Amino acid sequence: MNQSSSAFSLFALSVLLILSSTSFAQTDASPKLEPSYEVSLQVLIGSNEPGSKGDVPSNLSSITRQLKNNFSFSNYRLANTFLGRISNTGNIEYKSISNILGQETDAESQTFLEWSLFNFRSVQSGFQARSFRFGAKVPVRTGGTRSESGRVDPIINYESVGLTMNMIGLPANMPTLIGTISLPRTTGTIFLIATVRSADL
């Protein structure tokens, strides 16, 4: 009887030790790091204004050829490039004061810019996001007032421009034109180009 009890006790102790070591190994294991991706949003502006021509990066050569076949602008310039790092189901939100639209008259009439990408996912054939938004409040001169000294101070109003898209899909490693926005009080147009690639960890 004593031998049976001792054997059972040793067996139970062995089982407890095995379970404890297994549980410790499971809790000690570090969670697997999700793959990261780099999202690049490039803002290209097309216009017919003299002197506004600028250099366009070589990675956008296929995009500019596409634009020249569909739009009659004589000049294209890269206004800015925005970068964000993101993982699956992540979000990007960006807000800033900017002069990328070339519409500012002075330091007190800047452009208010924001863009966002929500619920980003990697899928079999590329990438997908539940929503994308790009918006800006652009200063527009609507008149002026003359001070006692004779100086003319501009009257600036802000007009909102933007683009919102739901369930947007993007291929991997390929600049993709995702939308256009007309600039207020001008003949210019904003072209939004997104590129998603794997980020080095």
Short mmCIF file of C-alpha atoms in Angstrom, two decimals:
data_model
loop_
_atom_site.label_atom_id
_atom_site.label_comp_id
_atom_site.label_asym_id
_atom_site.label_seq_id
_atom_site.Cartn_x
_atom_site.Cartn_y
_atom_site.Cartn_z
CA MET A 1 0.00 0.00 0.00
CA ASN A 2 2.81 2.37 0.92
CA GLN A 3 4.69 1.47 -2.25
CA SER A 4 1.58 2.22 -4.35
CA SER A 5 1.10 5.56 -2.60
CA SER A 6 4.75 6.49 -3.12
CA ALA A 7 4.61 5.55 -6.79
CA PHE A 8 1.43 7.57 -7.29
CA SER A 9 2.98 10.56 -5.50
CA LEU A 10 6.07 10.42 -7.70
CA PHE A 11 3.90 10.17 -10.82
CA ALA A 12 1.75 13.11 -9.75
CA LEU A 13 4.85 15.19 -8.94
CA SER A 14 6.34 14.42 -12.36
CA VAL A 15 3.13 15.47 -14.11
CA LEU A 16 3.02 18.73 -12.14
CA LEU A 17 6.64 19.51 -13.01
CA ILE A 18 6.00 18.88 -16.71
CA LEU A 19 2.87 21.05 -16.72
CA SER A 20 4.65 23.82 -14.83
CA SER A 21 7.60 23.86 -17.23
CA THR A 22 5.26 23.85 -20.24
CA SER A 23 3.22 26.72 -18.82
CA PHE A 24 6.37 28.71 -18.06
CA ALA A 25 7.69 28.17 -21.57
CA GLN A 26 4.40 29.38 -23.04
CA THR A 27 4.25 32.52 -20.92
CA ASP A 28 7.94 33.26 -21.43
CA ALA A 29 7.72 33.09 -25.24
CA SER A 30 7.81 36.54 -26.86
CA PRO A 31 4.89 37.43 -29.15
CA LYS A 32 5.71 37.25 -32.85
CA LEU A 33 6.41 40.64 -34.41
CA GLU A 34 3.94 41.55 -37.15
CA PRO A 35 5.42 42.43 -40.57
CA SER A 36 5.74 46.18 -41.15
CA TYR A 37 5.10 48.13 -44.33
CA GLU A 38 6.12 51.56 -45.57
CA VAL A 39 3.34 53.69 -47.01
CA SER A 40 4.45 56.56 -49.25
CA LEU A 41 1.98 59.27 -50.27
CA GLN A 42 3.30 61.60 -52.98
CA VAL A 43 1.47 64.79 -53.90
CA LEU A 44 1.94 65.82 -57.52
CA ILE A 45 0.53 69.10 -58.84
CA GLY A 46 -0.24 69.73 -62.49
CA SER A 47 -0.72 73.24 -63.85
CA ASN A 48 -0.21 75.52 -66.84
CA GLU A 49 1.39 78.29 -64.81
CA PRO A 50 4.71 79.51 -66.24
CA GLY A 51 7.73 78.85 -64.09
CA SER A 52 6.01 76.18 -61.99
CA LYS A 53 7.73 73.24 -63.64
CA GLY A 54 9.74 71.10 -61.24
CA ASP A 55 11.61 67.84 -61.14
CA VAL A 56 9.51 64.68 -60.87
CA PRO A 57 11.20 61.61 -59.32
CA SER A 58 12.08 58.79 -61.69
CA ASN A 59 9.83 56.37 -59.80
CA LEU A 60 6.83 58.41 -61.00
CA SER A 61 7.76 58.32 -64.70
CA SER A 62 4.99 55.83 -65.53
CA ILE A 63 2.47 57.99 -63.63
CA THR A 64 3.47 61.19 -65.45
CA ARG A 65 3.14 59.42 -68.81
CA GLN A 66 -0.35 58.32 -67.78
CA LEU A 67 -1.24 61.87 -66.72
CA LYS A 68 0.04 63.45 -69.94
CA ASN A 69 -2.20 61.09 -71.90
CA ASN A 70 -5.28 62.16 -69.92
CA PHE A 71 -4.63 65.77 -68.88
CA SER A 72 -3.46 68.83 -70.79
CA PHE A 73 -1.21 70.37 -68.14
CA SER A 74 2.15 71.63 -69.35
CA ASN A 75 3.89 71.41 -65.97
CA TYR A 76 4.04 68.84 -63.20
CA ARG A 77 5.86 69.23 -59.90
CA LEU A 78 6.25 67.08 -56.81
CA ALA A 79 4.83 69.12 -53.93
CA ASN A 80 5.75 66.72 -51.13
CA THR A 81 6.23 63.12 -50.05
CA PHE A 82 4.79 61.70 -46.82
CA LEU A 83 5.96 58.44 -45.25
CA GLY A 84 4.32 56.22 -42.65
CA ARG A 85 5.18 52.83 -41.16
CA ILE A 86 2.29 50.49 -40.44
CA SER A 87 1.40 46.87 -39.63
CA ASN A 88 -1.70 44.80 -40.29
CA THR A 89 -4.96 46.38 -39.01
CA GLY A 90 -3.03 49.58 -38.23
CA ASN A 91 -3.92 53.22 -38.92
CA ILE A 92 -2.04 56.31 -40.08
CA GLU A 93 -3.20 59.83 -39.21
CA TYR A 94 -1.29 62.95 -40.27
CA LYS A 95 -2.11 66.61 -39.59
CA SER A 96 0.13 69.59 -40.27
CA ILE A 97 0.48 73.14 -41.52
CA SER A 98 2.01 73.09 -44.97
CA ASN A 99 2.76 75.14 -48.07
CA ILE A 100 2.75 72.23 -50.52
CA LEU A 101 -0.05 73.67 -52.64
CA GLY A 102 1.84 76.82 -53.54
CA GLN A 103 -1.17 79.00 -52.68
CA GLU A 104 0.16 80.85 -49.63
CA THR A 105 0.42 84.62 -49.75
CA ASP A 106 2.22 85.06 -46.42
CA ALA A 107 3.16 83.22 -43.24
CA GLU A 108 -0.27 83.90 -41.72
CA SER A 109 -2.23 82.11 -44.45
CA GLN A 110 -0.84 78.60 -44.47
CA THR A 111 -2.55 75.49 -45.79
CA PHE A 112 -3.93 73.09 -43.16
CA LEU A 113 -3.33 69.57 -44.37
CA GLU A 114 -4.43 66.14 -43.15
CA TRP A 115 -4.49 62.62 -44.50
CA SER A 116 -5.33 59.24 -43.01
CA LEU A 117 -5.36 55.54 -43.80
CA PHE A 118 -7.53 53.27 -41.63
CA ASN A 119 -7.64 49.51 -41.06
CA PHE A 120 -4.72 48.70 -43.34
CA ARG A 121 -4.35 45.02 -44.25
CA SER A 122 -1.99 42.84 -46.24
CA VAL A 123 -3.92 40.59 -48.63
CA GLN A 124 -2.82 37.92 -51.08
CA SER A 125 -2.52 40.19 -54.12
CA GLY A 126 -1.39 43.39 -52.39
CA PHE A 127 -2.85 45.64 -49.72
CA GLN A 128 -6.25 46.96 -48.71
CA ALA A 129 -7.51 49.72 -46.43
CA ARG A 130 -11.03 50.31 -45.20
CA SER A 131 -10.76 54.06 -45.81
CA PHE A 132 -8.40 56.73 -47.13
CA ARG A 133 -8.83 60.47 -46.71
CA PHE A 134 -6.85 63.47 -47.89
CA GLY A 135 -8.03 66.95 -47.00
CA ALA A 136 -6.75 70.51 -46.97
CA LYS A 137 -8.00 73.96 -46.06
CA VAL A 138 -6.54 76.20 -48.74
CA PRO A 139 -6.16 80.00 -48.36
CA VAL A 140 -7.86 81.96 -51.14
CA ARG A 141 -7.49 85.72 -51.49
CA THR A 142 -10.93 87.25 -51.97
CA GLY A 143 -10.08 90.94 -51.71
CA GLY A 144 -8.11 93.49 -49.73
CA THR A 145 -8.39 96.43 -47.37
CA ARG A 146 -6.25 99.56 -47.45
CA SER A 147 -4.80 100.74 -44.16
CA GLU A 148 -4.21 104.37 -43.15
CA SER A 149 -0.59 104.01 -44.22
CA GLY A 150 -1.71 103.02 -47.70
CA ARG A 151 -0.73 99.37 -47.38
CA VAL A 152 -3.17 96.86 -48.84
CA ASP A 153 -3.86 93.94 -46.51
CA PRO A 154 -5.31 90.86 -48.22
CA ILE A 155 -8.61 89.32 -47.16
CA ILE A 156 -8.11 85.56 -46.94
CA ASN A 157 -10.86 82.96 -46.85
CA TYR A 158 -10.27 79.24 -46.51
CA GLU A 159 -11.84 76.72 -48.85
CA SER A 160 -11.86 73.02 -48.04
CA VAL A 161 -10.76 70.49 -50.64
CA GLY A 162 -10.43 66.77 -50.14
CA LEU A 163 -10.94 63.20 -51.21
CA THR A 164 -12.46 60.31 -49.23
CA MET A 165 -12.41 56.70 -50.41
CA ASN A 166 -13.73 53.50 -48.84
CA MET A 167 -12.23 50.02 -49.33
CA ILE A 168 -9.21 51.03 -51.36
CA GLY A 169 -6.85 48.41 -52.81
CA LEU A 170 -3.16 48.95 -53.63
CA PRO A 171 -0.62 46.69 -55.37
CA ALA A 172 2.77 46.05 -53.79
CA ASN A 173 5.83 48.12 -54.79
CA MET A 174 3.99 50.04 -57.51
CA PRO A 175 3.18 53.79 -57.48
CA THR A 176 -0.58 54.02 -57.96
CA LEU A 177 -2.69 57.07 -58.79
CA ILE A 178 -5.53 56.97 -56.28
CA GLY A 179 -7.32 60.27 -56.91
CA THR A 180 -7.36 63.88 -58.08
CA ILE A 181 -8.45 67.15 -56.47
CA SER A 182 -9.03 70.46 -58.26
CA LEU A 183 -7.39 73.47 -56.64
CA PRO A 184 -9.81 76.33 -55.87
CA ARG A 185 -9.57 79.52 -57.95
CA THR A 186 -6.89 77.97 -60.20
CA THR A 187 -6.68 75.61 -63.15
CA GLY A 188 -4.32 73.32 -61.23
CA THR A 189 -5.02 69.80 -60.01
CA ILE A 190 -3.60 67.72 -57.17
CA PHE A 191 -2.71 64.12 -58.00
CA LEU A 192 -2.38 61.68 -55.08
CA ILE A 193 -0.02 58.75 -55.62
CA ALA A 194 0.45 55.94 -53.08
CA THR A 195 3.13 53.25 -52.90
CA VAL A 196 3.27 50.42 -50.35
CA ARG A 197 6.33 48.24 -49.85
CA SER A 198 7.66 45.90 -47.20
CA ALA A 199 9.73 47.69 -44.55
CA ASP A 200 13.05 46.27 -43.37
CA LEU A 201 12.80 45.24 -39.73
#
